[in-house]
CSV table of C-alpha atoms in Angstrom, one decimal:
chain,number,residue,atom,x,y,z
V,17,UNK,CA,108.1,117.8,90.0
V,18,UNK,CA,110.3,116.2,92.3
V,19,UNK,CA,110.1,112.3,92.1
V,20,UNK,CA,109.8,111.7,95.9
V,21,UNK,CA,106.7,114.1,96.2
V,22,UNK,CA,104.9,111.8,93.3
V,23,UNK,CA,105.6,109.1,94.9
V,24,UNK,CA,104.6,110.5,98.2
V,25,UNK,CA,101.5,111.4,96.1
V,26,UNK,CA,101.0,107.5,94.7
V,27,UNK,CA,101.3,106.5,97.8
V,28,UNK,CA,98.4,108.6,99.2
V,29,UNK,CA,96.5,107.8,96.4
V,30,UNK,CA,96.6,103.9,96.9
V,31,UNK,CA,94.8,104.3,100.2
V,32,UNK,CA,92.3,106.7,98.9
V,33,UNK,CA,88.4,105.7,99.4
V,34,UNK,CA,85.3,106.9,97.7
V,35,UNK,CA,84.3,108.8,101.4
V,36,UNK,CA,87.6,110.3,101.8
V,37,UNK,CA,86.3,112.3,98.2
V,38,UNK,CA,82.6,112.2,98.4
V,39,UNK,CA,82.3,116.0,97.9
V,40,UNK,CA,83.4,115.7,94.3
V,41,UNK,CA,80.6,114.1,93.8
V,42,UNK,CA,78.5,116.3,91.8
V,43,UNK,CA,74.5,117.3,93.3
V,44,UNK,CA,72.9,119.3,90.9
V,45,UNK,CA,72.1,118.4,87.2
V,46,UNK,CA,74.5,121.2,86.6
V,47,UNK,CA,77.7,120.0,88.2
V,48,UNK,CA,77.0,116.3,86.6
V,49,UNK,CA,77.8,118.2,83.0
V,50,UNK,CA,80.7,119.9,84.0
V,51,UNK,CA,82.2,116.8,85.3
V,52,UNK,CA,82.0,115.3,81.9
V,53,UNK,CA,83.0,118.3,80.2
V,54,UNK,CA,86.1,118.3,82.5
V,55,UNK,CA,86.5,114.3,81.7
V,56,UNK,CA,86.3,115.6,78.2
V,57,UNK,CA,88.5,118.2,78.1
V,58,UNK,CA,91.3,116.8,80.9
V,59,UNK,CA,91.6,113.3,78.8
V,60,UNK,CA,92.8,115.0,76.0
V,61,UNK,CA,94.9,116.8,77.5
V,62,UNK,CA,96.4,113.8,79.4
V,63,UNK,CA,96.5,112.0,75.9
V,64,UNK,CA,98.7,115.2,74.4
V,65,UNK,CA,100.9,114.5,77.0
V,66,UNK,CA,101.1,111.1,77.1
V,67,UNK,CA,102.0,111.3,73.3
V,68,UNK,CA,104.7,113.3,73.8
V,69,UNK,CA,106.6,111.2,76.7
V,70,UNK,CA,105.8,107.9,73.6
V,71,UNK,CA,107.0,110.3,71.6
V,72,UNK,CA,110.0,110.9,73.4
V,73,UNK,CA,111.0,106.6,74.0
V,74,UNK,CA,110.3,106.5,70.3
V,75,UNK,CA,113.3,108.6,69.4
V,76,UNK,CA,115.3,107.3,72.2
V,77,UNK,CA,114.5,103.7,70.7
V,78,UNK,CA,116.3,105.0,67.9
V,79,UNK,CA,119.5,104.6,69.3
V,80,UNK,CA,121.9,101.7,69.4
V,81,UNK,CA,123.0,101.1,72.9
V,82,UNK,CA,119.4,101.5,74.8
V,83,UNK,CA,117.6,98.8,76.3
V,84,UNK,CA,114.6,98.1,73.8
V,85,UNK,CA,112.9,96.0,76.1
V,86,UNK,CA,112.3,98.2,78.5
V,87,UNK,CA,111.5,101.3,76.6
V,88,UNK,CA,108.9,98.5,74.8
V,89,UNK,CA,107.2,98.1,78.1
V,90,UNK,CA,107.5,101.5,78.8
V,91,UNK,CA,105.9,102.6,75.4
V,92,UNK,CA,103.1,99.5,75.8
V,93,UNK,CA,102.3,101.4,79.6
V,94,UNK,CA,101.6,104.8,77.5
V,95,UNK,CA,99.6,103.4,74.8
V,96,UNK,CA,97.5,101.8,77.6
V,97,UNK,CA,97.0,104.8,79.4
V,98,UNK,CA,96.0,106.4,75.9
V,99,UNK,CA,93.2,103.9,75.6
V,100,UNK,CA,91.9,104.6,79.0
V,101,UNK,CA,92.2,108.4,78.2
V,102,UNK,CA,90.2,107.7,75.1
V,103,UNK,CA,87.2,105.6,77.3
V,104,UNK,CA,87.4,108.3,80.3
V,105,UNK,CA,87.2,111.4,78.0
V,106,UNK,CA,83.7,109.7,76.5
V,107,UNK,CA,82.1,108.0,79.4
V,108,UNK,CA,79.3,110.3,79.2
V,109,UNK,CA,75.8,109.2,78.3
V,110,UNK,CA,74.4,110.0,75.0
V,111,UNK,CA,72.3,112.6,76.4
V,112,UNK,CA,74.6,114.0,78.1
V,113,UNK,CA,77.4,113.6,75.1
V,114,UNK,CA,75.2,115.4,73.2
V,115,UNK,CA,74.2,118.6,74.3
V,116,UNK,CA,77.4,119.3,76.5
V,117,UNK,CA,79.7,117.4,74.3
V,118,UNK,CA,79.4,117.2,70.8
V,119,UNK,CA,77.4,120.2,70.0
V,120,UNK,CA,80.0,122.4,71.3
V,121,UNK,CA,82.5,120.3,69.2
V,122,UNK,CA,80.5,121.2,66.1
V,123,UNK,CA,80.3,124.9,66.5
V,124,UNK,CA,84.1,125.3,66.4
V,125,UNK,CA,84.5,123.1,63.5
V,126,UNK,CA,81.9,121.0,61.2
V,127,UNK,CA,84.3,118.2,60.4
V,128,UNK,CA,86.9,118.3,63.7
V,129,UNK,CA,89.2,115.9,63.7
V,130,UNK,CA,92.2,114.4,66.2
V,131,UNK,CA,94.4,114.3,63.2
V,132,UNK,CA,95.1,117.9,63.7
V,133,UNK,CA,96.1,117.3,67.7
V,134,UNK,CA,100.2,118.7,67.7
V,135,UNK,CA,101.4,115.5,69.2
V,136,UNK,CA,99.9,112.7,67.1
V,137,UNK,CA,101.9,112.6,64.3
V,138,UNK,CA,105.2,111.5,66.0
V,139,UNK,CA,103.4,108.2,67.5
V,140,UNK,CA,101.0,107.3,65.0
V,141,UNK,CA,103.3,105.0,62.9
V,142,UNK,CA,103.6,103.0,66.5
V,143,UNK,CA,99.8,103.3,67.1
V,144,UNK,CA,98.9,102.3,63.6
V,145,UNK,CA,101.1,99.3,63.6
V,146,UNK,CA,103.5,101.0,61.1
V,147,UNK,CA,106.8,100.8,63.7
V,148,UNK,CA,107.5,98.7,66.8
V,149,UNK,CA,110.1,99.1,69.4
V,150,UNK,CA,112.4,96.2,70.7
V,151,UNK,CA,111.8,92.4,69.4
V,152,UNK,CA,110.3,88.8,70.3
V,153,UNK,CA,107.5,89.2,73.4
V,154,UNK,CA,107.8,92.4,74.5
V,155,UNK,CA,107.7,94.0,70.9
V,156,UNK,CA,104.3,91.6,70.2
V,157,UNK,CA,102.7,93.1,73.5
V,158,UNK,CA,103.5,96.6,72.4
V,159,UNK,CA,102.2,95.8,68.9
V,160,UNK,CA,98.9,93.9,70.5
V,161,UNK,CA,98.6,97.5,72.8
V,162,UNK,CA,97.8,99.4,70.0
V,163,UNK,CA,95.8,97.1,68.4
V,164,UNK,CA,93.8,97.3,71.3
V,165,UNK,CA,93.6,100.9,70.8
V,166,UNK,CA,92.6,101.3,68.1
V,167,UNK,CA,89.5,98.8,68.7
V,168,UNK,CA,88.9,100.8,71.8
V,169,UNK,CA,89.2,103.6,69.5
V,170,UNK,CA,86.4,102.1,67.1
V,171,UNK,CA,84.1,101.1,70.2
V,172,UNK,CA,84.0,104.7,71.3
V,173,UNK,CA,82.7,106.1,68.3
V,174,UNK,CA,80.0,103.7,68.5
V,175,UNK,CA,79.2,104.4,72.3
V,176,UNK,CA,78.8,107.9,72.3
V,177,UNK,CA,76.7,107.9,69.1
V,178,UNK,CA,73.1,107.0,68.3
V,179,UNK,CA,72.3,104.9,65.9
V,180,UNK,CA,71.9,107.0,62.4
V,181,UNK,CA,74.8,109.6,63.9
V,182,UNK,CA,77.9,109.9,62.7
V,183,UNK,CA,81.0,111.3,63.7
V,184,UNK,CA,82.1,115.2,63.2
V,185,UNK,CA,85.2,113.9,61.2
V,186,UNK,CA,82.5,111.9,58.5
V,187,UNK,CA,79.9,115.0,58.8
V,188,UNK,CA,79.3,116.4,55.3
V,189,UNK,CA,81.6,119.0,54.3
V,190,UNK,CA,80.1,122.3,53.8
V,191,UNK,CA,80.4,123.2,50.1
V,192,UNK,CA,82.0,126.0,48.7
V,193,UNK,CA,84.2,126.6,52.2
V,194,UNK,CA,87.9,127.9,51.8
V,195,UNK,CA,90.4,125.2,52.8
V,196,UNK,CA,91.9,126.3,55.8
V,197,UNK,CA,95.7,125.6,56.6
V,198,UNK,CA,96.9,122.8,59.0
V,199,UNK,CA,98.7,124.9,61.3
V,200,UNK,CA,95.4,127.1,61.9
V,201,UNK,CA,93.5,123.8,62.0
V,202,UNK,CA,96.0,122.7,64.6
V,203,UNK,CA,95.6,125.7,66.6
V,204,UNK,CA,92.1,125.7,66.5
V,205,UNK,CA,92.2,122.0,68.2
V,206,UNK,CA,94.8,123.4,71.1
V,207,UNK,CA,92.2,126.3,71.8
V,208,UNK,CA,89.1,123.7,71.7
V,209,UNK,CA,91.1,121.6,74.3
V,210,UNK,CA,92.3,124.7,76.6
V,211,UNK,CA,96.0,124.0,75.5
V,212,UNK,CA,98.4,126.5,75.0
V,213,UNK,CA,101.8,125.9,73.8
V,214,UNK,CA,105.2,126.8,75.2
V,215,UNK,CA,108.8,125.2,75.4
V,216,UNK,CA,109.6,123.7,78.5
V,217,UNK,CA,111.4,121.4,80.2
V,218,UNK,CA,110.6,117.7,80.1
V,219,UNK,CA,110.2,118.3,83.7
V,220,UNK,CA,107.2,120.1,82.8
V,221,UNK,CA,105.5,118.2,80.6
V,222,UNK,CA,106.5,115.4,83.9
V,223,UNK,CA,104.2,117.7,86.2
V,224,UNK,CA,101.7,118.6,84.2
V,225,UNK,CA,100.7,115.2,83.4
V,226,UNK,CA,101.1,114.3,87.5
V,227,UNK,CA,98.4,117.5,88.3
V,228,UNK,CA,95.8,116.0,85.6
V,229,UNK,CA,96.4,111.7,86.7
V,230,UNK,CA,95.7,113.7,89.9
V,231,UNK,CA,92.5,114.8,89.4
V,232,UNK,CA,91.2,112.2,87.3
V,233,UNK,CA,92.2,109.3,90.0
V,234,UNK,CA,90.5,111.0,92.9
V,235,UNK,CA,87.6,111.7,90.2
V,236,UNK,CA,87.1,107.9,89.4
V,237,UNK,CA,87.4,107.4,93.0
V,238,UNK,CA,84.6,109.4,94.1
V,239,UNK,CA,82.2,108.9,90.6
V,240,UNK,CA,83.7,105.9,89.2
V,241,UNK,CA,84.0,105.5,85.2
V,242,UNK,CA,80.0,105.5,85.2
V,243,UNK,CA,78.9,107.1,87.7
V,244,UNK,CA,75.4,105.4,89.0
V,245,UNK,CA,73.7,109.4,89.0
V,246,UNK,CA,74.4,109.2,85.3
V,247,UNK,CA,75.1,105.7,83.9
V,248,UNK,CA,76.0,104.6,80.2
V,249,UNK,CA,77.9,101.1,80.2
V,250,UNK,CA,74.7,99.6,79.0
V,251,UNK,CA,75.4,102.2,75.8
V,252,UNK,CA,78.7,100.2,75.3
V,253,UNK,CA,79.4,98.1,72.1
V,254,UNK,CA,80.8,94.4,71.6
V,255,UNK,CA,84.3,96.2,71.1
V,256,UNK,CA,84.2,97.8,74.6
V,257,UNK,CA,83.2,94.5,76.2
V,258,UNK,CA,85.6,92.4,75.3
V,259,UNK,CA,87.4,90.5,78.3
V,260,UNK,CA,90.8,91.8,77.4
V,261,UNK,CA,89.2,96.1,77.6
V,262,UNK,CA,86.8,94.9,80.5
V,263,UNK,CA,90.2,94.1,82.7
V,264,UNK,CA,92.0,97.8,81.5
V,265,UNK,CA,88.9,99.9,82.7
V,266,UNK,CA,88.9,97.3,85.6
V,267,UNK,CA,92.1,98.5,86.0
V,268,UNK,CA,92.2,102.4,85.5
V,269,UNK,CA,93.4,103.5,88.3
V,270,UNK,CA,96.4,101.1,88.3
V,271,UNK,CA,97.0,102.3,85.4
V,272,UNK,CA,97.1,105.6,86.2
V,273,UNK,CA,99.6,105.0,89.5
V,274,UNK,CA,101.8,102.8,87.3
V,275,UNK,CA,102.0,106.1,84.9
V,276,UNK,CA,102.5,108.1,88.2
V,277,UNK,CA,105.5,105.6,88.8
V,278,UNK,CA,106.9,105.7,85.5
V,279,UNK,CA,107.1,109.7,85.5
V,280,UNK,CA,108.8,109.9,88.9
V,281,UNK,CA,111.1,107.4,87.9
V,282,UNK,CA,114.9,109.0,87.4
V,283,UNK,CA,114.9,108.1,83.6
V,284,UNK,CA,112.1,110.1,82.9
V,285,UNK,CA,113.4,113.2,84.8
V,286,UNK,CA,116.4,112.9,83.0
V,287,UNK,CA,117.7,115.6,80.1
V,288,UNK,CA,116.1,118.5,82.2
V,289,UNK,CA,117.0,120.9,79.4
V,290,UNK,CA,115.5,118.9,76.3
V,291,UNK,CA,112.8,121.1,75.3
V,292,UNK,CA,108.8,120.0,74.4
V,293,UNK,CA,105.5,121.9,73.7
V,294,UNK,CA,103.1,121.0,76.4
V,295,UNK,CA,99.6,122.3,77.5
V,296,UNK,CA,98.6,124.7,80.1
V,297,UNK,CA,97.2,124.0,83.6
V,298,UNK,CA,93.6,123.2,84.0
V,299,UNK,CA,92.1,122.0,87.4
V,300,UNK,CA,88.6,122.1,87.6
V,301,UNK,CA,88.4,119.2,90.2
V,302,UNK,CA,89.9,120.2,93.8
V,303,UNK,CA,93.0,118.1,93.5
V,304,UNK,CA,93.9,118.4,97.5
């Protein structure tokens, strides 16, 4: 996507108000689910893609002569966005999580797991405090970041859950089931999450992400991140009210025009013949 139509599009977005998008609010018991089934479903696919522009600064930090710095705030912006993603995709309410959520989870797969998403493995040593990029303050925020993450990661769990539940990845393993191989386990995650794979430009992957930070801004605009028809921040945990993840979801939507910034920026829309798997179009929110 050309870099003066996103920021055409930030700009737009900035002035946007909850009537200029009131008819995304849902009406009908209905249309409440499928919102959080597209919040489910559109965060991860935001989070694949995400991962693979952090995967990309990762293996440009790799290089001598490149500004660390930068590409350690750049990388720290991501990994924020990835916790949002993470609190978006599961702001349902328990009884809605449920039913619409987790049940449909199970049926594909007893014990599904984001270890078999494609695009984690390249940015989990930086998530999991393994690798950092640059040095001194910078390189201590990016490190703080995904320690953030991961307690955002924790909270969730315990949000979505009741008390006794537990998650499909600690569900007991049926017995006597044939061990099925990674790669089919990692196909089986793209087709739970709608994604399909292809190699294309980084362009691409630059577009795709714009059409889903899109969607989910005017979403949050119109709903908010709990929506007052269906509310669940009272089902939140110590971890997910904390001062320091109170000010990110206070600041979602910044967030996600300082991603829109970063991707229309001419560094990321350089290399427009580097090649990465990315997942297909889904708009189930009117994006215009």
């Amino acid at each position: 996507m050309d870099p003066m139509r996103i920021e055409e599009l930030r700009k737009r977005l900035v002035h946007a108000s909850p009537a200029s998008v009131h008819d995304l609010r849902p009406d009908s018991a209905e249309d409440i689910d499928r919102l959080f089934w597209f919040r489910w479903i559109t965060a991860h696919q935001t989070t694949f893609l995400l991962w693979q522009l952090l995967g990309a600064i990762l293996r440009e930090s790799e290089a001598a002569r490149v500004e660390h710095e930068e590409l350690a705030t750049q990388a720290r912006l991501l990994v924020r966005g990835y916790s949002l993603m993470l609190m978006y995709g599961s702001s349902a309410p328990r009884h809605i999580y449920g039913p619409v959520i987790r049940m449909p989870m199970a049926r594909q797969h007893v014990n599904l797991t984001g270890a078999w998403a494609r695009d984690y493995p390249p940015v989990r040593p930086l998530i999991r405090g393994k690798v950092t990029i640059g040095s001194g303050t910078v390189a201590e925020a990016l490190r703080h970041e995904c320690e953030l993450n991961e307690q955002v990661h924790e909270g969730i769990a315990d949000k979505v859950l009741s008390s006794g539940e537990v998650s499909l990845l600690r569900s007991p393993k049926p017995k006597g089931r044939q061990q099925i191989p990674r790669d089919t386990l990692m196909w089986l995650y793209d087709g739970i999450f709608l994604t399909s794979r292809a190699t294309v430009s980084q362009l691409a992957v630059g577009s795709q992400l714009v059409r889903r930070l899109h969607a989910i801004f005017l979403d949050l605009t119109a709903n908010g991140l709990y929506p007052s028809f269906a509310p669940s921040a009272h089902e939140e945990p110590p971890r997910l009210r904390t001062p320091e993840v109170m000010r990110r979801k206070a600041g979602l939507t910044d967030c996600v025009l300082e991603i829109l910034s970063f991707v229309s920026a001419p560094a990321t829309q350089a290399h427009p013949s580097r090649t990465l798997r990315t997942s297909s179009t889904m708009r189930k929110l009117r994006t215009t």
